[in-house]
Amino acid sequence: MVDYTAITPEIVLALFALAVPALGMVMRSSKVLAAFSLVGVALTGLSVWMITDGYSGPVAFQDFVVVEEFSLLFMYIFLAVAFYVILASAVYVKDDKHKPEYYSLILMATVGMLFVASASDLFALFVGIELTSMSSYALVAFKKKDVKSAEAATKYLIIGGLSSGFSLFGISLMYGFTGTTSFSGINDYLSTLGAENIEMVWLAMIMIVVGFGFKISMVPFHMWAPDVYEGAPTPITAMLAAGSKKMGFVAMFKFFLIGLIAIKADWQLLMAVMAVVTMTAGNLIALNQTSMKRMLAYSSIAQAGYILMVIPVATDYALAGGLFQILTHAFMKGGAFIIVATLAVAAVGDKISDYKGLAKRTPFLAIAMTLFMLSLAGIPPLAGFASKFFLFSAPIEAMGGGNDWLMWLAVAGILNSALSLFYYVRVIKYMLVEKGETEEKLKLPMSMMAAVAICLVAVIVMGVYPEPFYQACLDAAKSFFTFLA
Amino acid sequence: MDTTSIPINWFLMLSTALFVVGVAGVLIKKNAIIILMSIELMLNAANINLVAFSVYNNDASGQVMALVSIGLAAAEVALGLAILLNLNKLRDTVNVDDLSILRW
């Protein structure tokens, strides 16, 4: 008898993804379909909770899925993202002909993310990534009459295809060389291997880094991100930035910190340089953006650089800091994108200058946006400060034993945060200080305000009481590393 | 693996050549349909590797992976053609150089 416990969340969510179009045959109301999808996400959350409750050790399905604390944490993050994205979409797509497919695709993308969170095998992880990517190509192309959406989808499709080609070729080389695709199997093989035989592993590693690098928009593989983020329907942009990109990080963490940890000395410096280049380039280009969505996209690239810092440091404190940063970023960046979507519904453009005098027109959203911006910049007592604090202190903690150079990672991170403050504060200045052309109050849909409120509460609570959240991340990180042995 | 069969190097050379042709196609070609075909070449290069290594390592899982990835590639093409069809309908072009509304 096969034990399906480990994949119940995926099964439940996939069933709902299939049921939404069926329901769409009889009910055309966007609200009903959104509510049904939300029930699906909530029930999936319940099934994840059933694994968490009375958790006594990793639960495996066959030999390619293992659910442990690290996976559970990410499942909650992905489900939370799906929840607020669906909530924000209810009004956003209400006049579209293909609403059922829209919700179905969001749920399917989330199924892929859940698979990536629990995959213990390189190929299973690849299939999960593909499931999410393909659903998101279709979602980016969703506004069929919009030229921007079509262009963004084409770019996303080509870059995504290129990236999966690279990853699959790398995976095939890794499989040929080590004879296995399971992360712990790769690690076992590499730890018995002498230093002279690793050229082939390097080749496979570079291919896979290029493939996954596109997914997390690591510089120099970031060019697609701003275009796609700008062209996609804005709730989908929130999902790409808060969900799909985080999935890329799960893949990176599993690949490097479980699969390749035995040859850490070989890739440590490379990844450190990549992290610093990514955060610096993201912040510098964000400085002179005029479109809100593009600015947030470049800020996402910079945040990816901060999170990449985890890989060269490779201690459980670093991973805990990275997980916490991912958790807070999912809410502050997602929340900011949903505000952009909400304002778009009320016909406010997505240029930063369109946000002039917003405080008069919609005080709640202006204050929420201010808090998200301050949190992204890392101002206490908001969530972004807490997570950056834990993340940047990890390289300092890991110093010693020839690793003193890791300190420069923290220095680069802090300098970059200071740099990023400039473009975040500019938005706040436009909203609160400058006078807009009109002071007419905006009529905004309640469901989108609710999605913003969820993100806002999360950002404030995680900033004021970071301990329980950080503890959960630390437990997940410890479980992640003991999973190695 | 019996000694009469083709050495693994030959398969690797074939797959590497295919992969390089694929990458070059993606980077050089202007027509989005041809780029899509080049991406298929990259994926198929990986499939050749998977099957060859599967025989060489005497482990069937490589062939299962190849089958799954063929399925993925098919899905990707179907989706890709749909997206390009829509693009063609809106813009009357599938030339990637014309896609310049979204920049900076």
Coordinates of C-alpha atoms in Angstrom, one line a residue:
Chain A
M1 CA 0.0 0.0 0.0
V2 CA 1.5 3.3 -1.1
D3 CA 1.4 6.1 1.5
Y4 CA 0.0 9.2 -0.1
T5 CA 0.4 11.4 3.0
A6 CA 3.3 13.4 1.7
I7 CA 1.5 14.5 -1.5
T8 CA -2.0 15.1 -0.1
P9 CA -1.6 18.9 -0.4
E10 CA -0.7 18.6 -4.1
I11 CA -3.6 16.2 -4.7
V12 CA -6.2 18.4 -3.0
L13 CA -5.0 21.5 -4.8
A14 CA -4.8 19.8 -8.2
L15 CA -8.4 18.5 -7.8
F16 CA -9.6 22.0 -7.1
A17 CA -7.6 23.3 -10.1
L18 CA -9.5 20.8 -12.3
A19 CA -12.8 21.5 -10.6
V20 CA -12.7 25.3 -11.2
P21 CA -13.3 25.1 -15.0
A22 CA -16.0 22.6 -14.4
L23 CA -17.7 25.0 -12.0
G24 CA -17.1 27.7 -14.5
M25 CA -19.5 25.9 -16.9
V26 CA -22.4 26.7 -14.7
M27 CA -21.4 29.7 -12.6
R28 CA -19.9 32.7 -14.5
S29 CA -19.5 35.0 -11.5
S30 CA -15.9 35.9 -10.8
K31 CA -16.7 36.2 -7.1
V32 CA -18.0 32.6 -6.8
L33 CA -15.1 31.2 -8.7
A34 CA -12.6 33.1 -6.6
A35 CA -14.4 32.0 -3.4
F36 CA -14.2 28.4 -4.6
S37 CA -10.5 28.7 -5.4
L38 CA -9.9 30.2 -2.0
V39 CA -11.7 27.3 -0.4
G40 CA -9.3 25.0 -2.3
V41 CA -6.3 26.9 -1.0
A42 CA -7.6 26.9 2.5
L43 CA -8.3 23.1 2.4
T44 CA -4.8 22.6 1.0
G45 CA -3.5 24.6 3.9
L46 CA -5.5 22.4 6.3
S47 CA -3.9 19.3 4.7
V48 CA -0.5 20.8 5.2
W49 CA -1.5 21.6 8.8
M50 CA -2.4 18.0 9.3
I51 CA 1.1 17.0 8.4
T52 CA 2.6 19.7 10.6
D53 CA 0.4 18.8 13.5
G54 CA 2.0 15.9 15.4
Y55 CA 5.0 16.2 13.1
S56 CA 7.4 13.4 14.0
G57 CA 9.9 13.3 11.2
P58 CA 10.2 13.5 7.4
V59 CA 7.3 11.9 5.4
A60 CA 8.3 10.4 2.1
F61 CA 6.4 9.5 -1.0
Q62 CA 8.2 7.0 -3.3
D63 CA 11.8 8.3 -3.5
F64 CA 11.4 11.7 -4.9
V65 CA 9.2 13.6 -2.4
V66 CA 10.2 14.2 1.2
V67 CA 8.1 16.6 3.3
E68 CA 10.0 18.0 6.3
E69 CA 10.0 21.3 8.2
F70 CA 11.7 23.2 5.4
S71 CA 9.1 22.1 2.9
L72 CA 6.2 22.8 5.3
L73 CA 7.4 26.4 5.8
F74 CA 7.6 27.0 2.1
M75 CA 4.2 25.3 1.5
Y76 CA 2.6 27.8 3.9
I77 CA 4.4 30.7 2.1
F78 CA 3.2 29.6 -1.3
L79 CA -0.3 29.0 -0.2
A80 CA -0.4 32.4 1.5
V81 CA 0.7 34.0 -1.8
A82 CA -1.9 32.1 -3.8
F83 CA -4.5 33.2 -1.3
Y84 CA -3.9 36.9 -1.5
V85 CA -3.4 36.8 -5.3
I86 CA -6.7 35.1 -5.8
L87 CA -8.4 37.5 -3.4
A88 CA -7.0 40.4 -5.3
S89 CA -7.9 38.9 -8.7
A90 CA -11.7 38.6 -8.0
V91 CA -12.3 42.1 -9.2
Y92 CA -9.4 42.5 -11.5
V93 CA -10.6 39.8 -14.0
K94 CA -14.3 40.2 -13.4
D95 CA -15.1 41.3 -17.0
D96 CA -12.9 38.6 -18.7
K97 CA -14.4 35.8 -20.6
H98 CA -11.9 33.2 -19.3
K99 CA -12.2 33.6 -15.6
P100 CA -12.3 29.9 -14.7
E101 CA -9.1 29.1 -16.6
Y102 CA -7.4 32.0 -14.8
Y103 CA -8.1 30.6 -11.3
S104 CA -7.3 27.1 -12.5
L105 CA -3.9 28.2 -13.8
I106 CA -3.1 30.0 -10.5
L107 CA -3.9 26.9 -8.6
M108 CA -1.9 24.7 -11.0
A109 CA 1.1 27.1 -10.7
T110 CA 0.8 26.7 -6.9
V111 CA 0.7 22.9 -7.2
G112 CA 4.0 23.1 -9.0
M113 CA 5.5 25.3 -6.2
L114 CA 4.3 22.8 -3.6
F115 CA 6.1 20.0 -5.5
V116 CA 9.3 22.0 -5.7
A117 CA 9.1 22.6 -1.9
S118 CA 9.0 18.9 -1.2
A119 CA 11.0 17.4 -4.0
S120 CA 14.1 15.5 -2.9
D121 CA 15.1 14.7 -6.5
L122 CA 16.6 17.0 -9.1
F123 CA 14.3 15.8 -11.9
A124 CA 11.1 15.9 -9.8
L125 CA 12.1 19.4 -8.9
F126 CA 12.5 20.3 -12.5
V127 CA 9.1 18.9 -13.3
G128 CA 7.6 21.1 -10.5
I129 CA 9.4 24.2 -11.9
E130 CA 8.0 23.4 -15.4
L131 CA 4.5 23.0 -14.1
T132 CA 4.7 26.5 -12.5
S133 CA 6.5 28.1 -15.4
M134 CA 4.0 26.9 -18.0
S135 CA 1.0 28.0 -16.0
S136 CA 2.6 31.4 -15.6
Y137 CA 3.4 31.7 -19.3
A138 CA -0.3 31.4 -19.9
L139 CA -1.2 33.7 -17.1
V140 CA 1.2 36.4 -18.3
A141 CA -0.4 36.2 -21.7
F142 CA -3.9 36.3 -20.1
K143 CA -5.0 39.8 -21.4
K144 CA -5.4 38.6 -24.9
K145 CA -6.2 42.0 -26.4
D146 CA -3.3 43.8 -24.7
V147 CA -0.1 44.2 -26.8
K148 CA 2.1 44.6 -23.7
S149 CA 0.8 41.3 -22.2
A150 CA 1.4 39.5 -25.5
E151 CA 4.9 40.9 -25.8
A152 CA 5.7 40.0 -22.2
A153 CA 4.4 36.5 -22.6
T154 CA 6.6 36.0 -25.7
K155 CA 9.7 37.1 -23.9
Y156 CA 8.8 35.0 -20.9
L157 CA 8.2 32.0 -23.0
I158 CA 11.5 32.3 -24.9
I159 CA 13.6 33.0 -21.8
G160 CA 11.8 30.3 -19.8
G161 CA 12.3 27.7 -22.6
L162 CA 16.0 28.6 -22.8
S163 CA 16.3 28.3 -19.0
S164 CA 14.6 24.9 -19.0
G165 CA 16.8 23.7 -21.8
F166 CA 19.9 24.6 -19.8
S167 CA 18.6 23.1 -16.6
L168 CA 17.5 19.8 -18.3
F169 CA 20.9 19.5 -20.0
G170 CA 22.7 20.1 -16.7
I171 CA 20.5 17.6 -15.0
S172 CA 21.2 15.0 -17.7
L173 CA 24.9 15.5 -17.3
M174 CA 24.6 15.3 -13.5
Y175 CA 22.6 12.1 -13.8
G176 CA 25.2 10.6 -16.2
F177 CA 28.1 11.5 -14.0
T178 CA 26.8 10.6 -10.6
G179 CA 24.3 7.9 -11.6
T180 CA 21.5 9.4 -9.6
T181 CA 19.3 12.5 -9.5
S182 CA 18.5 12.5 -5.8
F183 CA 20.1 15.4 -3.9
S184 CA 21.5 13.3 -1.1
G185 CA 22.7 10.7 -3.7
I186 CA 24.6 13.4 -5.6
N187 CA 26.1 14.6 -2.3
D188 CA 27.1 11.0 -1.3
Y189 CA 28.8 10.5 -4.6
L190 CA 30.6 13.8 -4.6
S191 CA 31.9 13.4 -1.1
T192 CA 33.7 10.2 -2.1
L193 CA 35.1 11.9 -5.2
G194 CA 38.7 13.3 -5.4
A195 CA 39.2 16.9 -6.4
E196 CA 40.7 15.9 -9.8
N197 CA 37.5 14.5 -11.3
I198 CA 35.1 17.4 -10.9
E199 CA 35.3 19.1 -14.3
M200 CA 32.2 17.3 -15.5
V201 CA 30.4 18.3 -12.3
W202 CA 31.4 21.9 -12.9
L203 CA 29.9 21.7 -16.4
A204 CA 26.6 20.3 -15.1
M205 CA 26.6 22.9 -12.2
I206 CA 27.1 25.9 -14.5
M207 CA 24.3 24.7 -16.8
I208 CA 21.9 24.2 -13.8
V209 CA 23.0 27.6 -12.3
V210 CA 22.2 29.3 -15.6
G211 CA 18.8 27.5 -15.8
F212 CA 17.8 28.3 -12.2
G213 CA 19.5 31.7 -12.4
F214 CA 16.9 32.8 -15.0
K215 CA 14.1 31.7 -12.6
I216 CA 15.4 33.8 -9.7
S217 CA 16.5 36.6 -12.0
M218 CA 20.1 36.5 -11.0
V219 CA 22.3 39.0 -12.8
P220 CA 23.2 38.5 -15.7
F221 CA 20.1 36.4 -16.3
H222 CA 17.7 39.1 -15.2
M223 CA 16.8 40.9 -18.4
W224 CA 13.4 39.3 -18.8
A225 CA 12.1 40.1 -15.3
P226 CA 11.2 43.9 -15.7
D227 CA 9.6 43.3 -19.1
V228 CA 7.5 40.4 -17.9
Y229 CA 6.6 42.1 -14.6
E230 CA 5.5 45.2 -16.4
G231 CA 3.4 43.4 -19.1
A232 CA 1.7 40.8 -17.0
P233 CA -1.7 41.4 -15.3
T234 CA -0.6 43.0 -12.0
P235 CA -1.9 40.3 -9.6
I236 CA 0.1 37.8 -11.6
T237 CA 3.1 40.0 -11.3
A238 CA 2.6 39.7 -7.5
M239 CA 2.5 35.9 -7.9
L240 CA 5.7 35.9 -10.0
A241 CA 7.6 38.0 -7.6
A242 CA 6.4 36.5 -4.4
G243 CA 5.8 32.9 -5.4
S244 CA 7.5 31.8 -8.5
K245 CA 10.8 33.5 -7.8
K246 CA 10.9 32.0 -4.3
M247 CA 10.4 28.6 -5.9
G248 CA 13.6 29.2 -7.8
F249 CA 15.3 29.9 -4.5
V250 CA 14.1 26.6 -3.0
A251 CA 15.6 24.9 -6.0
M252 CA 18.9 26.8 -5.6
F253 CA 19.0 25.9 -1.9
K254 CA 18.4 22.3 -2.4
F255 CA 20.8 22.0 -5.3
F256 CA 23.7 23.8 -3.6
L257 CA 23.2 23.2 0.1
I258 CA 22.2 19.5 -0.2
G259 CA 23.5 18.3 -3.6
L260 CA 26.8 20.2 -3.9
I261 CA 27.7 20.9 -0.3
A262 CA 30.6 18.4 -0.5
I263 CA 32.4 20.6 -3.1
K264 CA 31.4 23.9 -1.4
A265 CA 35.0 25.3 -1.6
D266 CA 34.7 25.2 -5.4
W267 CA 31.6 27.3 -5.9
Q268 CA 31.6 29.5 -2.7
L269 CA 33.4 32.5 -4.2
L270 CA 31.5 32.3 -7.5
M271 CA 28.1 32.5 -5.7
A272 CA 29.3 35.3 -3.4
V273 CA 30.3 37.4 -6.4
M274 CA 27.0 36.6 -8.1
A275 CA 25.1 37.7 -5.0
V276 CA 26.9 41.1 -4.8
V277 CA 26.6 41.8 -8.5
T278 CA 22.9 40.9 -8.4
M279 CA 22.0 43.2 -5.5
T280 CA 24.1 46.1 -6.8
A281 CA 22.9 46.0 -10.4
G282 CA 19.3 45.6 -9.3
N283 CA 19.5 48.7 -7.0
L284 CA 21.5 50.9 -9.5
I285 CA 19.0 50.3 -12.3
A286 CA 16.0 50.7 -10.0
L287 CA 17.2 54.3 -9.3
N288 CA 16.1 55.9 -12.5
Q289 CA 12.9 53.9 -13.3
T290 CA 9.8 55.9 -14.0
S291 CA 7.3 52.9 -14.0
M292 CA 6.2 51.7 -10.6
K293 CA 6.1 48.0 -11.8
R294 CA 9.5 48.2 -13.3
M295 CA 11.0 49.8 -10.2
L296 CA 9.5 47.1 -8.1
A297 CA 10.9 44.5 -10.6
Y298 CA 14.4 45.8 -10.2
S299 CA 14.0 46.0 -6.5
S300 CA 13.0 42.3 -6.7
I301 CA 16.3 41.6 -8.4
A302 CA 18.1 43.4 -5.7
Q303 CA 16.3 41.4 -3.0
A304 CA 17.2 38.2 -4.9
G305 CA 20.8 39.3 -4.5
Y306 CA 20.4 39.6 -0.7
I307 CA 18.8 36.2 -0.5
L308 CA 21.6 34.6 -2.7
M309 CA 24.0 35.6 0.1
V310 CA 22.7 32.4 1.9
I311 CA 24.4 30.1 -0.6
P312 CA 28.1 31.1 -0.1
V313 CA 27.7 31.4 3.7
A314 CA 25.9 28.0 3.9
T315 CA 25.3 27.9 7.7
D316 CA 22.0 27.2 9.3
Y317 CA 21.8 30.8 10.6
A318 CA 22.3 32.1 7.1
L319 CA 19.6 29.8 5.7
A320 CA 17.3 30.8 8.6
G321 CA 17.9 34.5 7.7
G322 CA 17.3 33.8 4.0
L323 CA 14.1 31.9 4.8
F324 CA 12.9 34.8 6.9
Q325 CA 13.8 37.3 4.2
I326 CA 11.8 35.2 1.7
L327 CA 8.9 35.1 4.1
T328 CA 8.8 38.8 4.6
H329 CA 9.6 39.6 1.0
A330 CA 6.6 37.5 -0.1
F331 CA 4.3 39.8 1.8
M332 CA 5.9 43.3 1.4
K333 CA 6.6 42.9 -2.4
G334 CA 3.4 41.1 -3.0
G335 CA 1.5 43.7 -1.1
A336 CA 3.1 46.5 -3.1
F337 CA 2.2 44.9 -6.4
I338 CA -1.4 44.4 -5.2
I339 CA -1.6 48.1 -4.4
V340 CA -0.5 48.8 -7.9
A341 CA -3.2 46.4 -9.2
T342 CA -5.8 48.0 -7.0
L343 CA -5.0 51.5 -8.2
A344 CA -5.0 50.2 -11.8
V345 CA -8.6 49.1 -11.3
A346 CA -9.4 52.7 -10.3
A347 CA -7.6 53.9 -13.4
V348 CA -4.5 55.3 -11.7
G349 CA -1.6 54.7 -14.1
D350 CA 1.5 52.8 -13.2
K351 CA 4.0 55.6 -13.6
I352 CA 5.6 56.7 -10.3
S353 CA 4.5 60.3 -11.1
D354 CA 0.9 59.1 -11.3
Y355 CA 1.0 58.5 -7.6
K356 CA 1.4 62.2 -6.7
G357 CA -1.0 63.3 -4.0
L358 CA -2.3 59.8 -3.4
A359 CA -2.5 60.4 0.3
K360 CA -5.5 62.7 -0.2
R361 CA -7.2 60.3 -2.6
T362 CA -6.9 57.1 -0.8
P363 CA -5.3 57.4 2.7
F364 CA -5.3 53.7 3.5
L365 CA -3.4 52.6 0.3
A366 CA -1.0 55.5 0.6
I367 CA -0.1 54.5 4.2
A368 CA 0.1 50.8 3.3
M369 CA 2.4 51.6 0.3
T370 CA 4.5 53.8 2.6
L371 CA 4.9 50.9 5.1
F372 CA 5.7 48.4 2.3
M373 CA 8.4 50.7 0.9
L374 CA 9.9 51.4 4.3
S375 CA 9.9 47.7 5.0
L376 CA 11.6 46.9 1.7
A377 CA 14.2 49.4 2.5
G378 CA 14.7 47.8 5.9
I379 CA 13.5 50.4 8.3
P380 CA 12.6 49.2 11.9
P381 CA 10.2 48.2 13.3
L382 CA 8.9 46.6 10.1
A383 CA 9.4 43.1 8.9
G384 CA 12.0 44.0 6.3
F385 CA 14.3 45.3 9.0
A386 CA 14.0 42.1 11.1
S387 CA 14.7 39.8 8.2
K388 CA 17.6 41.9 6.9
F389 CA 19.1 42.0 10.3
F390 CA 19.1 38.2 10.7
L391 CA 20.3 37.8 7.1
F392 CA 23.2 40.2 7.2
S393 CA 24.3 39.1 10.6
A394 CA 24.8 35.5 9.3
P395 CA 28.0 36.2 7.3
I396 CA 29.5 37.9 10.3
E397 CA 28.6 34.9 12.5
A398 CA 30.2 32.6 9.9
M399 CA 33.5 34.4 10.0
G400 CA 36.7 32.8 11.1
G401 CA 38.7 29.8 9.8
G402 CA 39.7 31.4 6.5
N403 CA 36.2 32.7 5.9
D404 CA 36.8 36.3 7.0
W405 CA 36.0 37.5 3.5
L406 CA 32.4 36.7 4.1
M407 CA 32.1 39.9 6.0
W408 CA 32.2 41.8 2.7
L409 CA 28.9 40.2 1.8
A410 CA 27.3 41.9 4.9
V411 CA 29.0 45.2 4.0
A412 CA 27.7 45.0 0.4
G413 CA 24.2 44.2 1.7
I414 CA 24.1 47.1 4.1
L415 CA 25.5 49.6 1.5
N416 CA 23.0 48.4 -1.0
S417 CA 20.1 48.9 1.5
A418 CA 21.2 52.5 2.0
L419 CA 21.2 52.9 -1.8
S420 CA 17.8 51.4 -2.2
L421 CA 16.3 53.8 0.3
F422 CA 16.6 56.5 -2.3
Y423 CA 14.1 55.1 -4.8
Y424 CA 11.8 53.8 -2.1
V425 CA 11.5 57.1 -0.4
R426 CA 11.0 58.9 -3.7
V427 CA 7.7 57.0 -4.0
I428 CA 6.7 58.0 -0.5
K429 CA 7.5 61.6 -1.2
Y430 CA 5.3 61.6 -4.3
M431 CA 2.4 60.1 -2.4
L432 CA 2.5 62.1 0.8
V433 CA 4.2 65.4 0.1
E434 CA 3.6 66.4 -3.5
K435 CA 0.3 67.7 -4.7
G436 CA -1.7 65.7 -7.3
E437 CA -3.7 67.1 -10.2
T438 CA -6.9 66.0 -8.5
E439 CA -8.0 65.3 -5.0
E440 CA -11.0 63.3 -5.9
K441 CA -11.5 60.2 -3.7
L442 CA -11.0 56.8 -5.3
K443 CA -13.6 54.1 -5.2
L444 CA -11.7 50.8 -4.6
P445 CA -12.9 47.2 -4.4
M446 CA -13.1 45.7 -0.9
S447 CA -11.6 42.3 -1.8
M448 CA -8.4 44.0 -3.0
M449 CA -8.2 46.2 0.0
A450 CA -8.6 43.0 2.1
A451 CA -5.6 41.4 0.2
V452 CA -3.5 44.5 0.9
A453 CA -4.6 44.5 4.6
I454 CA -3.5 40.8 4.9
C455 CA 0.0 41.7 3.6
L456 CA 0.1 44.8 5.8
V457 CA -0.8 42.9 9.0
A458 CA 1.8 40.3 8.2
V459 CA 4.5 43.0 7.6
I460 CA 3.8 44.7 10.9
V461 CA 3.4 41.6 13.0
M462 CA 6.6 40.0 11.6
G463 CA 8.4 43.3 12.3
V464 CA 7.2 43.8 15.8
Y465 CA 7.3 40.2 17.0
P466 CA 9.9 38.5 14.8
E467 CA 10.9 35.8 17.3
P468 CA 8.3 33.1 16.7
F469 CA 8.7 33.5 12.9
Y470 CA 12.5 33.5 13.1
Q471 CA 12.3 30.5 15.3
A472 CA 10.2 28.6 12.8
C473 CA 12.7 29.6 10.1
L474 CA 15.6 28.4 12.2
D475 CA 13.9 25.1 12.9
A476 CA 13.3 24.7 9.2
A477 CA 16.9 25.5 8.4
K478 CA 18.2 23.0 11.0
S479 CA 15.9 20.3 9.7
F480 CA 17.1 21.1 6.2
F481 CA 20.7 20.5 7.1
T482 CA 20.1 17.4 9.2
F483 CA 18.2 16.0 6.2
L484 CA 21.7 15.8 4.7
A485 CA 23.0 13.2 7.0
Chain B
M1 CA 26.8 -2.7 -21.0
D2 CA 28.1 -5.0 -23.7
T3 CA 31.3 -4.1 -25.4
T4 CA 29.9 -4.2 -29.0
S5 CA 27.7 -1.2 -28.5
I6 CA 28.5 2.4 -29.4
P7 CA 30.9 4.2 -26.9
I8 CA 29.2 6.8 -24.7
N9 CA 31.5 9.6 -26.1
W10 CA 29.7 9.4 -29.4
F11 CA 26.4 10.1 -27.8
L12 CA 27.8 12.9 -25.9
M13 CA 29.3 14.5 -29.0
L14 CA 26.0 14.2 -30.8
S15 CA 24.0 15.7 -27.9
T16 CA 26.5 18.5 -27.3
A17 CA 26.4 19.4 -31.0
L18 CA 22.6 19.5 -30.9
F19 CA 22.6 21.6 -27.8
V20 CA 25.0 24.1 -29.2
V21 CA 23.0 24.3 -32.4
G22 CA 19.9 24.9 -30.2
V23 CA 21.5 27.7 -28.1
A24 CA 22.9 29.4 -31.2
G25 CA 19.5 29.3 -32.8
V26 CA 17.9 30.9 -29.8
L27 CA 20.6 33.6 -29.7
I28 CA 20.8 34.3 -33.5
K29 CA 17.4 33.7 -35.1
K30 CA 14.8 36.5 -35.3
N31 CA 11.8 34.4 -36.0
A32 CA 10.0 33.4 -32.7
I33 CA 8.9 30.1 -34.3
I34 CA 12.4 29.1 -35.2
I35 CA 13.5 30.1 -31.6
L36 CA 10.9 27.7 -30.3
M37 CA 12.2 25.0 -32.5
S38 CA 15.7 25.7 -31.3
I39 CA 14.5 25.3 -27.7
E40 CA 13.2 21.9 -28.7
L41 CA 16.6 21.0 -30.0
M42 CA 18.1 21.9 -26.6
L43 CA 15.6 19.7 -24.8
N44 CA 16.1 16.8 -27.2
A45 CA 19.9 17.0 -26.7
A46 CA 19.2 16.5 -23.0
N47 CA 16.9 13.5 -23.9
I48 CA 19.7 11.8 -25.9
N49 CA 22.0 12.3 -22.9
L50 CA 19.4 10.8 -20.5
V51 CA 18.8 7.7 -22.6
A52 CA 22.5 7.2 -23.4
F53 CA 23.4 7.5 -19.7
S54 CA 20.5 5.3 -18.7
V55 CA 21.9 2.4 -20.9
Y56 CA 25.5 3.2 -19.8
N57 CA 24.7 3.3 -16.1
N58 CA 22.3 0.3 -16.4
D59 CA 19.6 2.2 -14.7
A60 CA 16.1 2.6 -16.3
S61 CA 15.2 5.8 -14.5
G62 CA 17.0 7.9 -17.2
Q63 CA 14.6 6.6 -19.8
V64 CA 11.6 7.5 -17.6
M65 CA 13.0 11.0 -17.3
A66 CA 13.4 11.2 -21.1
L67 CA 9.7 10.2 -21.6
V68 CA 8.5 12.8 -19.0
S69 CA 10.6 15.5 -20.6
I70 CA 9.3 14.7 -24.1
G71 CA 5.8 15.3 -22.6
L72 CA 7.0 18.6 -21.0
A73 CA 8.4 19.7 -24.3
A74 CA 5.2 18.9 -26.2
A75 CA 3.2 21.0 -23.6
E76 CA 5.7 23.8 -24.0
V77 CA 5.4 23.9 -27.8
A78 CA 1.6 23.8 -27.6
L79 CA 1.6 26.7 -25.2
G80 CA 4.3 28.5 -27.1
L81 CA 2.5 28.3 -30.4
A82 CA -0.7 29.6 -28.8
I83 CA 1.1 32.6 -27.3
L84 CA 2.9 33.3 -30.7
L85 CA -0.4 33.0 -32.5
N86 CA -2.0 35.6 -30.3
L87 CA 1.0 37.8 -30.8
N88 CA 0.8 37.5 -34.5
K89 CA -2.9 38.4 -34.4
L90 CA -2.2 41.6 -32.4
R91 CA 1.0 42.8 -34.0
D92 CA 1.1 41.0 -37.3
T93 CA 4.6 39.8 -36.7
V94 CA 6.6 37.1 -34.9
N95 CA 9.9 38.8 -35.3
V96 CA 11.5 39.2 -31.9
D97 CA 13.2 42.4 -32.9
D98 CA 9.8 44.1 -33.2
L99 CA 9.0 43.4 -29.6
S100 CA 10.2 46.7 -28.2
I101 CA 7.3 48.3 -26.4
L102 CA 8.6 47.1 -23.0
R103 CA 12.1 48.5 -22.4
W104 CA 13.9 50.3 -19.7

